[in-house]
XYZ file of N, CA and C in Angstrom:
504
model
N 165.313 90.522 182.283
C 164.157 91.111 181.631
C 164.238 92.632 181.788
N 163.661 93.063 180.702
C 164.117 94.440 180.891
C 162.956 95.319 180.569
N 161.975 96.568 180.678
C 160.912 96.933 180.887
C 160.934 97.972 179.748
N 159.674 97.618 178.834
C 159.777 98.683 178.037
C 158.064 99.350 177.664
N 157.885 100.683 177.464
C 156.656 101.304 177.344
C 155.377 100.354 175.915
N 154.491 99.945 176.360
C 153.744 99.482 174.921
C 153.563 100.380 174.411
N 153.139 99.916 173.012
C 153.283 101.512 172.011
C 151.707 101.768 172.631
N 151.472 102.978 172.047
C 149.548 103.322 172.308
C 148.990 103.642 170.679
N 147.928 102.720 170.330
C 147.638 101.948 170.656
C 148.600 100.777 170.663
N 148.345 99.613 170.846
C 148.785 98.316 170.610
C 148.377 98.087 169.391
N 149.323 97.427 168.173
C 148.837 97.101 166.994
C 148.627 95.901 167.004
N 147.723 95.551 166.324
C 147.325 94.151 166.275
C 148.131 93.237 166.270
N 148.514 92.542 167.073
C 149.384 91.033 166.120
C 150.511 91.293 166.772
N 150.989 92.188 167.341
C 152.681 92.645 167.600
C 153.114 91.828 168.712
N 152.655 91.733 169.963
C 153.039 90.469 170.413
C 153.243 89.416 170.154
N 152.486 88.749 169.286
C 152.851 87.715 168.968
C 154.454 87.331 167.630
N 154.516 88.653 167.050
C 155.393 88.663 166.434
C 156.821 89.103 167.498
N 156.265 89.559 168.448
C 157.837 89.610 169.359
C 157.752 88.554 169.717
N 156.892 87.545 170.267
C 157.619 85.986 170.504
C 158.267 85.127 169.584
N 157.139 84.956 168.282
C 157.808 84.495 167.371
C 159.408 85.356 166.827
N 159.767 85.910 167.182
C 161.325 86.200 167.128
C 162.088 85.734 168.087
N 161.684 84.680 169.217
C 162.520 84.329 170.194
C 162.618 85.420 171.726
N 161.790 86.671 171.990
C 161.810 87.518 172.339
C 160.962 86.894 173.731
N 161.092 86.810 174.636
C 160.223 86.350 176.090
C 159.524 87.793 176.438
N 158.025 87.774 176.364
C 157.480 88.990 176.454
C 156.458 88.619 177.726
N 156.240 89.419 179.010
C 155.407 89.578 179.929
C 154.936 90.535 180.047
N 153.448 90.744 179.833
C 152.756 92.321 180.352
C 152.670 92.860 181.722
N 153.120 93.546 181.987
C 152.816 93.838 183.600
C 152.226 95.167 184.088
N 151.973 95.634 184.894
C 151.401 96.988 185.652
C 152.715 98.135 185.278
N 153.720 97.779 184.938
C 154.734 98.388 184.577
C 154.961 98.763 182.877
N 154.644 97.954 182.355
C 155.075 97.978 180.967
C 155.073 96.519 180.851
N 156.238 96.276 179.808
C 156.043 95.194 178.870
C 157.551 94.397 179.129
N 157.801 93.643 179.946
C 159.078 93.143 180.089
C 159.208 91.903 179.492
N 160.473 92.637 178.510
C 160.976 91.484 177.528
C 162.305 91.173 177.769
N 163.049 89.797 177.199
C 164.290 89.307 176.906
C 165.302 90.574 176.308
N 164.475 91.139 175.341
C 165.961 91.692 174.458
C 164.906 93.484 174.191
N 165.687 93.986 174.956
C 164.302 95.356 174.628
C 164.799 95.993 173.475
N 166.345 96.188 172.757
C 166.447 96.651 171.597
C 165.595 95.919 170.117
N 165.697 94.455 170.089
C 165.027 93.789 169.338
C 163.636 94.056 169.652
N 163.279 94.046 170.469
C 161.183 94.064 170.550
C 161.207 95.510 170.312
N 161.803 96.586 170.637
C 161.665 97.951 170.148
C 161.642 97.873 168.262
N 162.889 97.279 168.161
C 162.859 97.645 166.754
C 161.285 97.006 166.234
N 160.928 95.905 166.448
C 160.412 95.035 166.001
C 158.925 95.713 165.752
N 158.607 96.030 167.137
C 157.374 97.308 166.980
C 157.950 98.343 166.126
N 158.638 98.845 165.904
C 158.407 100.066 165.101
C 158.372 100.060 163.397
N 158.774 98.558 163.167
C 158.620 98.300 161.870
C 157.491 97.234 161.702
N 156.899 97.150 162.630
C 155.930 96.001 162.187
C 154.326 96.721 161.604
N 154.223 95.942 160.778
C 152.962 96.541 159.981
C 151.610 95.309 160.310
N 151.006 96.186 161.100
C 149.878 95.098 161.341
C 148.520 94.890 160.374
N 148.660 95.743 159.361
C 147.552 95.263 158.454
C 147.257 93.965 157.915
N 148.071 93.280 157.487
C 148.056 92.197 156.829
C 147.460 90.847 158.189
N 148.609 91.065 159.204
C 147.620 90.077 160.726
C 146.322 90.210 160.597
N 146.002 91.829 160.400
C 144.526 92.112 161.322
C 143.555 91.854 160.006
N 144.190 91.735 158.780
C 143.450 91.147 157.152
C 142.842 89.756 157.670
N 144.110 89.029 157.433
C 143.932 87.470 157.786
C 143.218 87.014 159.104
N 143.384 87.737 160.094
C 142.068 87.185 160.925
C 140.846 87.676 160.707
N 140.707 88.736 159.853
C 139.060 89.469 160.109
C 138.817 88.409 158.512
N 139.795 88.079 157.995
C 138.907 87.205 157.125
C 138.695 86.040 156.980
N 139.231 84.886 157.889
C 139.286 83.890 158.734
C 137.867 83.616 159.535
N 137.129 84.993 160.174
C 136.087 85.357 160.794
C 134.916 85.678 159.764
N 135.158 86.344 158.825
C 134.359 86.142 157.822
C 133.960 84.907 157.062
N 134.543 84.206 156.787
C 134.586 82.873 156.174
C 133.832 81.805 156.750
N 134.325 81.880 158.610
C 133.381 81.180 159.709
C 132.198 81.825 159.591
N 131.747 82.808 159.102
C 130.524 83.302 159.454
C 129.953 83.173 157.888
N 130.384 83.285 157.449
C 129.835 82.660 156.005
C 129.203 80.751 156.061
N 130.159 80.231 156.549
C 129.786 78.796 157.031
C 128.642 79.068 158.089
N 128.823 79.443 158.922
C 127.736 79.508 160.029
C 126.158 79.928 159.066
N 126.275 80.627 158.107
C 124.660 81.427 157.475
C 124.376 80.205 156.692
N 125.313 79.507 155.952
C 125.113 78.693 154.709
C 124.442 77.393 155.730
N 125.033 76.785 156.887
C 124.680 75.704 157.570
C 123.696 76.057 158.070
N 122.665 77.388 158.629
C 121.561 77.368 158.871
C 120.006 77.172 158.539
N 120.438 77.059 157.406
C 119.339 76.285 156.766
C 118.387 77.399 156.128
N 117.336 77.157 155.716
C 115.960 77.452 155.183
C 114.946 77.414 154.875
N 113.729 77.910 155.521
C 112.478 77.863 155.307
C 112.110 78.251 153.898
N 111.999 77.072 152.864
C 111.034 77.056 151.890
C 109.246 76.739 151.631
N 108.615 77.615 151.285
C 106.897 77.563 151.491
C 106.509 77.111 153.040
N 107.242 77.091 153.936
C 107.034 76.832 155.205
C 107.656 75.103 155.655
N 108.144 74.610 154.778
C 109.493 73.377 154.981
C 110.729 74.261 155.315
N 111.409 73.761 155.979
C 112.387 73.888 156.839
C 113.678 73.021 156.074
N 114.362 73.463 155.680
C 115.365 72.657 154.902
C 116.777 73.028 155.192
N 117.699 72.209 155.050
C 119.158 72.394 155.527
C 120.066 72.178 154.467
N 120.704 72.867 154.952
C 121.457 73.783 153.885
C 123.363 73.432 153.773
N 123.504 72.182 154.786
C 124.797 71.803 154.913
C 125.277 71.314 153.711
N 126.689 70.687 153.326
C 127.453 70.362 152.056
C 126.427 69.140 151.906
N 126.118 68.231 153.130
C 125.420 66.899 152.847
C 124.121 67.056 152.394
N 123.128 67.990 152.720
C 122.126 67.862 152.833
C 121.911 68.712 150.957
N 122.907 69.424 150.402
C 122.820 70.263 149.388
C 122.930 69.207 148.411
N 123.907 68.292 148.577
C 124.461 67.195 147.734
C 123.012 66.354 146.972
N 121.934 65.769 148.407
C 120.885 65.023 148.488
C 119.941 66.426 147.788
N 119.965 67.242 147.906
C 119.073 68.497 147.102
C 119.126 68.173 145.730
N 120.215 68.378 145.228
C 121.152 68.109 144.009
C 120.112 67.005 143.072
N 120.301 65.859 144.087
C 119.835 64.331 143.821
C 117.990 64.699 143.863
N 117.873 65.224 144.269
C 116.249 65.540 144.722
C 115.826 66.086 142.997
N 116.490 67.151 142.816
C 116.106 67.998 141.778
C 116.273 67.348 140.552
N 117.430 66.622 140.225
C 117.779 65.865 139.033
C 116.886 64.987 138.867
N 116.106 64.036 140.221
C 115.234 63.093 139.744
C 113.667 63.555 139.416
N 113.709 64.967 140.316
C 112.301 65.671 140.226
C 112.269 65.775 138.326
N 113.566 66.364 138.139
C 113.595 66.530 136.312
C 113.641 65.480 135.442
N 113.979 64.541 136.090
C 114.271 63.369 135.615
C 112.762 62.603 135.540
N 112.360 61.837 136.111
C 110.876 61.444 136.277
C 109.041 62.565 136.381
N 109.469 63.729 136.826
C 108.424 63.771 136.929
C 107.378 63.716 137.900
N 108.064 63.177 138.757
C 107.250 62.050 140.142
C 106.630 62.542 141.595
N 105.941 62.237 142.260
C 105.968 62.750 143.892
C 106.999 62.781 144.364
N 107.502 63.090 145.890
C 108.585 62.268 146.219
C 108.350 62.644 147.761
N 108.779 62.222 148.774
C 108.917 62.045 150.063
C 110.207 62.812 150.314
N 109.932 64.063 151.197
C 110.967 65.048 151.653
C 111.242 65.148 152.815
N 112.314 64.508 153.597
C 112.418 65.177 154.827
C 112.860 66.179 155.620
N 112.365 67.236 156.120
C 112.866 68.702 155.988
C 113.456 68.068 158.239
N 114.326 69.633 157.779
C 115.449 69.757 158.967
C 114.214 69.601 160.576
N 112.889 69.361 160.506
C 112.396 69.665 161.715
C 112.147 68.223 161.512
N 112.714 67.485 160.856
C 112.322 65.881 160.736
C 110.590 65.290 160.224
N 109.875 66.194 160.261
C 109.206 65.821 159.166
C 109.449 65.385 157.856
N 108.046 64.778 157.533
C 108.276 64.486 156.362
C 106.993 64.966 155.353
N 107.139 65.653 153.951
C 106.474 66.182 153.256
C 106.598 65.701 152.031
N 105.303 65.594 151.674
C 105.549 64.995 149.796
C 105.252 66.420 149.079
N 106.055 66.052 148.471
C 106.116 67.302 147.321
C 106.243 66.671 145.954
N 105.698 67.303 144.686
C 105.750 67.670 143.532
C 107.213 67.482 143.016
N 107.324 67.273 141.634
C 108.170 67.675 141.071
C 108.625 69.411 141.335
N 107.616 70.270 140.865
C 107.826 71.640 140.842
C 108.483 71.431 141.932
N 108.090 71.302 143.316
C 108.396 71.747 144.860
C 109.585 71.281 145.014
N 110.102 70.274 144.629
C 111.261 69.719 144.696
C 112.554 70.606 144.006
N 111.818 70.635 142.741
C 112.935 71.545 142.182
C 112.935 72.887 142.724
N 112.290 73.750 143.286
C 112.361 74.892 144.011
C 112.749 74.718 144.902
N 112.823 73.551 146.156
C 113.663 73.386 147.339
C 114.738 73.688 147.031
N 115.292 72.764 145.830
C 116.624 72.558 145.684
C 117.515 73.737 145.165
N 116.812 74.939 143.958
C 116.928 75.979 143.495
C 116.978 77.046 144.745
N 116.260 76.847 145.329
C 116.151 78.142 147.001
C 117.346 78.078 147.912
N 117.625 76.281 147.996
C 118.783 75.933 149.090
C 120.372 76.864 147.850
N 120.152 76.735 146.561
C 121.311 77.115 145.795
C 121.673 78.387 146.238
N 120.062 78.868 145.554
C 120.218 80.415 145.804
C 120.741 80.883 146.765
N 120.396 80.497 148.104
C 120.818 80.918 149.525
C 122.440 80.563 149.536
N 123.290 79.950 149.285
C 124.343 79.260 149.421
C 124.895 80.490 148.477
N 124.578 80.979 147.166
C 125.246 81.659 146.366
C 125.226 83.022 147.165
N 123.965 83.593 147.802
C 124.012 84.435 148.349
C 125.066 84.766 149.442
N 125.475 83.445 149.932
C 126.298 83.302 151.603
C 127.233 84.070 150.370
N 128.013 83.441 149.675
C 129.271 83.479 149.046
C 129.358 84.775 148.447
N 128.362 85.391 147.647
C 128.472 86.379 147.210
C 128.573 87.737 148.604
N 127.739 87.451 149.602
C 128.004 88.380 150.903
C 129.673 88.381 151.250
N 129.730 86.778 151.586
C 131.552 87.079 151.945
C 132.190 87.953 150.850
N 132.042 87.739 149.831
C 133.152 88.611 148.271
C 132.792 90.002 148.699
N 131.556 90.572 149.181
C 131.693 91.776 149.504
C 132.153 92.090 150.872
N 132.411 91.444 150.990
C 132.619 91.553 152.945
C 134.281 91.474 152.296
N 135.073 90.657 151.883
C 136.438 90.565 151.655
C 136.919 91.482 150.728
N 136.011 92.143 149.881
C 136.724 93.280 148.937
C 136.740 94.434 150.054
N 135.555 94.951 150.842
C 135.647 95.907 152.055
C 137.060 95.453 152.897
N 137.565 94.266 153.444
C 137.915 94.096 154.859
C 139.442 94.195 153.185
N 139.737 94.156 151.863
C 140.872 94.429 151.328
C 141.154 95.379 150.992
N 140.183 96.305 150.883
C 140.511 97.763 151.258
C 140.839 98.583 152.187
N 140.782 98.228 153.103
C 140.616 98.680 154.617
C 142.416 99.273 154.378
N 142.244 100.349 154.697
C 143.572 101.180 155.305
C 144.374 101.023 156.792
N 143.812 100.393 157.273
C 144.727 100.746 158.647
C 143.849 99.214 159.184
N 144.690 98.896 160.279
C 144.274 97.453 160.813
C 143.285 97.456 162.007
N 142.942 98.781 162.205
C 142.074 99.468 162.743
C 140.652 99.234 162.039
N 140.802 99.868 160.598
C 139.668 99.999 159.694
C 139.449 97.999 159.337
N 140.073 97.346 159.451
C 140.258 96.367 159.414
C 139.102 95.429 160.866
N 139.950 95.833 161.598
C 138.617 94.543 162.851
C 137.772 95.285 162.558
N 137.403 96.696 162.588
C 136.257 96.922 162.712
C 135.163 96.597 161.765
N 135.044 95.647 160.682
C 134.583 95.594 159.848
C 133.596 94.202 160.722
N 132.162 94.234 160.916
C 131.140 92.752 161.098
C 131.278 91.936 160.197
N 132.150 91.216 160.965
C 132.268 89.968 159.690
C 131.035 88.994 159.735
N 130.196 88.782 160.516
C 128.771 88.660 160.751
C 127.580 89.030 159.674
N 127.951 91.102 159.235
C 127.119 91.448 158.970
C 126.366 91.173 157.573
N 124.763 91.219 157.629
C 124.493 90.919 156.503
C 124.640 89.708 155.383
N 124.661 88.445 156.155
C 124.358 87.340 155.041
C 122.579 87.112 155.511
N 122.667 86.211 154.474
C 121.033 86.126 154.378
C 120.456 85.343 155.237
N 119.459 85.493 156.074
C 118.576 85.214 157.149
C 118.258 83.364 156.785
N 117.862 82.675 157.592
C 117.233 81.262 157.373
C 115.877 81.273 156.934
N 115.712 82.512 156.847
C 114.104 82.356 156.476
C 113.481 82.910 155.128
């Protein structure tokens, strides 16, 4: 093993691309002792970490897009959920609200149960949309920012968190 300086900063991702080359890399109080120090030298000096530090900050975006969409929503003070299953049964809610006309028995995410209207029904189901389009439309701006990003720097630093729409 042979001891070599980390670059300053550390670019994103670069370790792992010196292993994946077969390269045995240990950090130590010393430096960075690797198998082959001409190969992990070169390897850092041509490695471009934008594209790593792309694909995870938008990997993180995406989870956090899922995380806003699965939290659900307070409609007129019902509590409604907002998962693929529960959107599906929305779907079914609204078509029959249009379809018949009728009362219907709602059970919102706090496990109650509420009768609602046709109207109310179809606005549950229209609110749970809306919110879901909103998640999606936040990520598209969150992923055109984190595809512009210049440096892999300008890249993590982007909240992939920030700004989707509240549960309420």
């Amino acid at each position: 093993m042979e001891i070599i300086p980390p670059p300053s900063p550390v670019p994103f991702g670069v370790t792992l691309a010196i292993e994946a080359a077969g390269i045995a890399l240990c950090i130590s109080p010393d430096g960075w002792e690797v198998s082959d120090a001409a190969a992990a030298l070169a390897i850092i000096a041509a490695y471009d970490p934008l594209p790593a530090a792309i694909a995870a900050k938008s990997a993180e975006i995406t989870a956090a897009k899922w995380v806003a969409i699965d939290a659900g929503i307070v409609v007129s003070g019902i509590p409604v959920r907002t998962d693929a299953a529960s959107l599906s049964m929305l779907q079914g809610l609204a078509f029959m609200a249009n379809a018949t006309g009728g009362a219907f028995n709602f059970k919102a995410s706090n496990g109650k149960p509420y009768a609602v209207n046709s109207a109310q029904a179809i606005g549950i189901a229209v609110a749970a949309g809306k919110h879901v389009q909103a998640c999606f439309n936040r990520e598209a701006e969150l992923l055109a920012a984190l595809n512009s990003a210049a440096t892999w720097q300008d890249a993590l630093a982007i909240d992939a968190g920030a700004g989707f729409p509240s549960n309420e």
